[in-house]
C-alpha cells in the first residue's frame, strides 16, 4: 500500500474542496479507506471511512452532512468531498487504509502523507 494524497489548498469559509488519495499498491480493492486530520497543536482525528466495496461509510459527527467520502476502485482512488467548509476544518488531512475492514479504519495499518487544507474566515 502506497498512498498519495492531493487536492488541499486555501479556500474561504463556505467553500468546497475535493481531496484525492491514490494507492499505487496491489491490494486497493480489498482495503477499507479513511481520512483523518490534524490541526496545529491537536491530536490526529478520524474524519471519514469507507468499506472496500464503497457500500458502507462512517463519518465523524463534526463533518456529517458536509463531507462525503467515496472511492473508485478501478482508479485506485478515494475521495473526500468537503462542502460548507469552516475555519475549524483547517488541518493537514491524511488518507489511510486498513486490511481489516471499516470496523478497524480508526486505527489503520497504513498512512499516506498529508495535504494541507486551510479555510479562511
mmCIF file of C-alpha atoms in Angstrom:
data_model
loop_
_atom_site.group_PDB
_atom_site.id
_atom_site.type_symbol
_atom_site.label_atom_id
_atom_site.label_comp_id
_atom_site.label_asym_id
_atom_site.label_seq_id
_atom_site.Cartn_x
_atom_site.Cartn_y
_atom_site.Cartn_z
ATOM 1 C CA UNK A 1 0.000 0.000 0.000
ATOM 2 C CA UNK A 2 1.418 3.354 -1.036
ATOM 3 C CA UNK A 3 -0.969 6.223 -0.504
ATOM 4 C CA UNK A 4 -0.564 9.639 -2.104
ATOM 5 C CA UNK A 5 -2.956 12.427 -1.144
ATOM 6 C CA UNK A 6 -3.603 15.610 -3.090
ATOM 7 C CA UNK A 7 -6.143 18.377 -3.512
ATOM 8 C CA UNK A 8 -5.538 20.526 -0.474
ATOM 9 C CA UNK A 9 -5.374 24.270 -0.640
ATOM 10 C CA UNK A 10 -6.691 27.575 0.613
ATOM 11 C CA UNK A 11 -10.430 28.217 0.480
ATOM 12 C CA UNK A 12 -12.801 30.735 2.022
ATOM 13 C CA UNK A 13 -15.318 29.705 4.644
ATOM 14 C CA UNK A 14 -18.390 28.233 2.986
ATOM 15 C CA UNK A 15 -16.374 26.962 0.061
ATOM 16 C CA UNK A 16 -15.584 23.445 -1.123
ATOM 17 C CA UNK A 17 -12.576 21.281 -1.826
ATOM 18 C CA UNK A 18 -12.152 17.715 -3.006
ATOM 19 C CA UNK A 19 -9.253 15.675 -1.756
ATOM 20 C CA UNK A 20 -7.980 12.629 -3.603
ATOM 21 C CA UNK A 21 -5.794 9.777 -2.464
ATOM 22 C CA UNK A 22 -4.351 7.232 -4.863
ATOM 23 C CA UNK A 23 -2.873 3.894 -3.883
ATOM 24 C CA UNK A 24 -0.140 2.553 -6.076
ATOM 25 C CA UNK A 25 -0.197 -0.821 -4.304
ATOM 26 C CA UNK A 26 -1.881 -4.032 -5.390
ATOM 27 C CA UNK A 27 -4.478 -4.506 -2.650
ATOM 28 C CA UNK A 28 -6.509 -1.324 -3.009
ATOM 29 C CA UNK A 29 -9.791 -3.034 -3.749
ATOM 30 C CA UNK A 30 -9.698 -5.110 -0.565
ATOM 31 C CA UNK A 31 -8.871 -2.356 1.930
ATOM 32 C CA UNK A 32 -11.115 -0.064 3.875
ATOM 33 C CA UNK A 33 -10.022 3.531 3.409
ATOM 34 C CA UNK A 34 -10.277 6.602 5.525
ATOM 35 C CA UNK A 35 -9.412 10.236 6.028
ATOM 36 C CA UNK A 36 -8.005 11.809 9.167
ATOM 37 C CA UNK A 37 -6.951 15.334 10.019
ATOM 38 C CA UNK A 38 -4.580 17.015 12.402
ATOM 39 C CA UNK A 39 -4.807 20.664 13.319
ATOM 40 C CA UNK A 40 -1.832 22.500 14.836
ATOM 41 C CA UNK A 41 -1.354 21.544 18.464
ATOM 42 C CA UNK A 42 -4.072 18.902 18.336
ATOM 43 C CA UNK A 43 -4.168 15.146 18.020
ATOM 44 C CA UNK A 44 -4.926 13.473 14.740
ATOM 45 C CA UNK A 45 -8.630 12.707 14.492
ATOM 46 C CA UNK A 46 -10.766 10.445 12.372
ATOM 47 C CA UNK A 47 -12.855 12.200 9.710
ATOM 48 C CA UNK A 48 -14.425 9.584 7.442
ATOM 49 C CA UNK A 49 -14.123 5.958 6.358
ATOM 50 C CA UNK A 50 -15.421 3.752 3.571
ATOM 51 C CA UNK A 51 -15.609 -0.016 3.172
ATOM 52 C CA UNK A 52 -13.766 -1.857 0.422
ATOM 53 C CA UNK A 53 -16.885 -2.039 -1.718
ATOM 54 C CA UNK A 54 -17.958 1.537 -1.051
ATOM 55 C CA UNK A 55 -21.239 0.273 0.310
ATOM 56 C CA UNK A 56 -20.673 1.462 3.877
ATOM 57 C CA UNK A 57 -19.374 4.765 5.159
ATOM 58 C CA UNK A 58 -18.583 6.284 8.536
ATOM 59 C CA UNK A 59 -18.233 9.951 9.498
ATOM 60 C CA UNK A 60 -17.153 11.972 12.468
ATOM 61 C CA UNK A 61 -20.030 13.989 13.908
ATOM 62 C CA UNK A 62 -18.202 17.226 13.140
ATOM 63 C CA UNK A 63 -18.326 16.632 9.377
ATOM 64 C CA UNK A 64 -21.609 14.751 8.895
ATOM 65 C CA UNK A 65 -23.742 16.366 6.238
ATOM 66 C CA UNK A 66 -20.820 18.418 4.906
ATOM 67 C CA UNK A 67 -18.258 15.827 3.840
ATOM 68 C CA UNK A 68 -18.690 12.847 1.540
ATOM 69 C CA UNK A 69 -16.226 10.011 1.151
ATOM 70 C CA UNK A 70 -16.249 7.889 -1.981
ATOM 71 C CA UNK A 71 -13.939 5.564 -3.848
ATOM 72 C CA UNK A 72 -13.237 4.393 -7.368
ATOM 73 C CA UNK A 73 -11.568 1.002 -7.186
ATOM 74 C CA UNK A 74 -10.788 0.998 -10.907
ATOM 75 C CA UNK A 75 -8.753 4.175 -10.403
ATOM 76 C CA UNK A 76 -7.435 3.045 -7.004
ATOM 77 C CA UNK A 77 -8.541 6.379 -5.618
ATOM 78 C CA UNK A 78 -10.506 7.531 -2.595
ATOM 79 C CA UNK A 79 -12.061 10.983 -2.486
ATOM 80 C CA UNK A 80 -13.190 13.351 0.220
ATOM 81 C CA UNK A 81 -15.634 15.995 -0.963
ATOM 82 C CA UNK A 82 -15.705 18.793 1.588
ATOM 83 C CA UNK A 83 -18.507 21.354 1.414
ATOM 84 C CA UNK A 84 -19.537 24.248 3.634
ATOM 85 C CA UNK A 85 -16.018 24.458 4.967
ATOM 86 C CA UNK A 86 -15.364 26.223 8.245
ATOM 87 C CA UNK A 87 -12.168 27.746 9.651
ATOM 88 C CA UNK A 88 -12.098 24.948 12.225
ATOM 89 C CA UNK A 89 -11.716 22.451 9.375
ATOM 90 C CA UNK A 90 -8.217 23.804 8.826
ATOM 91 C CA UNK A 91 -5.762 20.940 9.231
ATOM 92 C CA UNK A 92 -3.411 18.590 7.496
ATOM 93 C CA UNK A 93 -5.550 15.828 6.032
ATOM 94 C CA UNK A 94 -4.236 12.272 5.783
ATOM 95 C CA UNK A 95 -5.576 9.269 3.951
ATOM 96 C CA UNK A 96 -5.247 5.816 5.443
ATOM 97 C CA UNK A 97 -6.008 2.186 4.685
ATOM 98 C CA UNK A 98 -6.753 -0.917 6.694
ATOM 99 C CA UNK A 99 -6.919 -4.512 5.553
ATOM 100 C CA UNK A 100 -9.261 -5.442 8.391
ATOM 101 C CA UNK A 101 -12.240 -3.533 7.104
ATOM 102 C CA UNK A 102 -14.272 -0.493 8.047
ATOM 103 C CA UNK A 103 -14.602 -1.596 11.675
ATOM 104 C CA UNK A 104 -10.845 -1.070 12.073
ATOM 105 C CA UNK A 105 -10.319 2.059 9.976
ATOM 106 C CA UNK A 106 -9.940 4.293 13.022
ATOM 107 C CA UNK A 107 -6.652 2.507 13.750
ATOM 108 C CA UNK A 108 -5.378 1.965 10.216
ATOM 109 C CA UNK A 109 -2.478 -0.177 9.094
ATOM 110 C CA UNK A 110 -1.230 2.285 6.509
ATOM 111 C CA UNK A 111 -0.883 6.044 6.254
ATOM 112 C CA UNK A 112 -0.341 8.385 3.357
ATOM 113 C CA UNK A 113 1.371 11.722 3.540
ATOM 114 C CA UNK A 114 -0.785 14.710 4.383
ATOM 115 C CA UNK A 115 -2.223 17.530 2.353
ATOM 116 C CA UNK A 116 -2.847 20.947 3.879
ATOM 117 C CA UNK A 117 -6.350 22.396 3.935
ATOM 118 C CA UNK A 118 -6.694 25.991 5.086
ATOM 119 C CA UNK A 119 -10.085 27.642 5.461
ATOM 120 C CA UNK A 120 -10.043 31.403 5.856
ATOM 121 C CA UNK A 121 -12.795 33.307 7.631
#
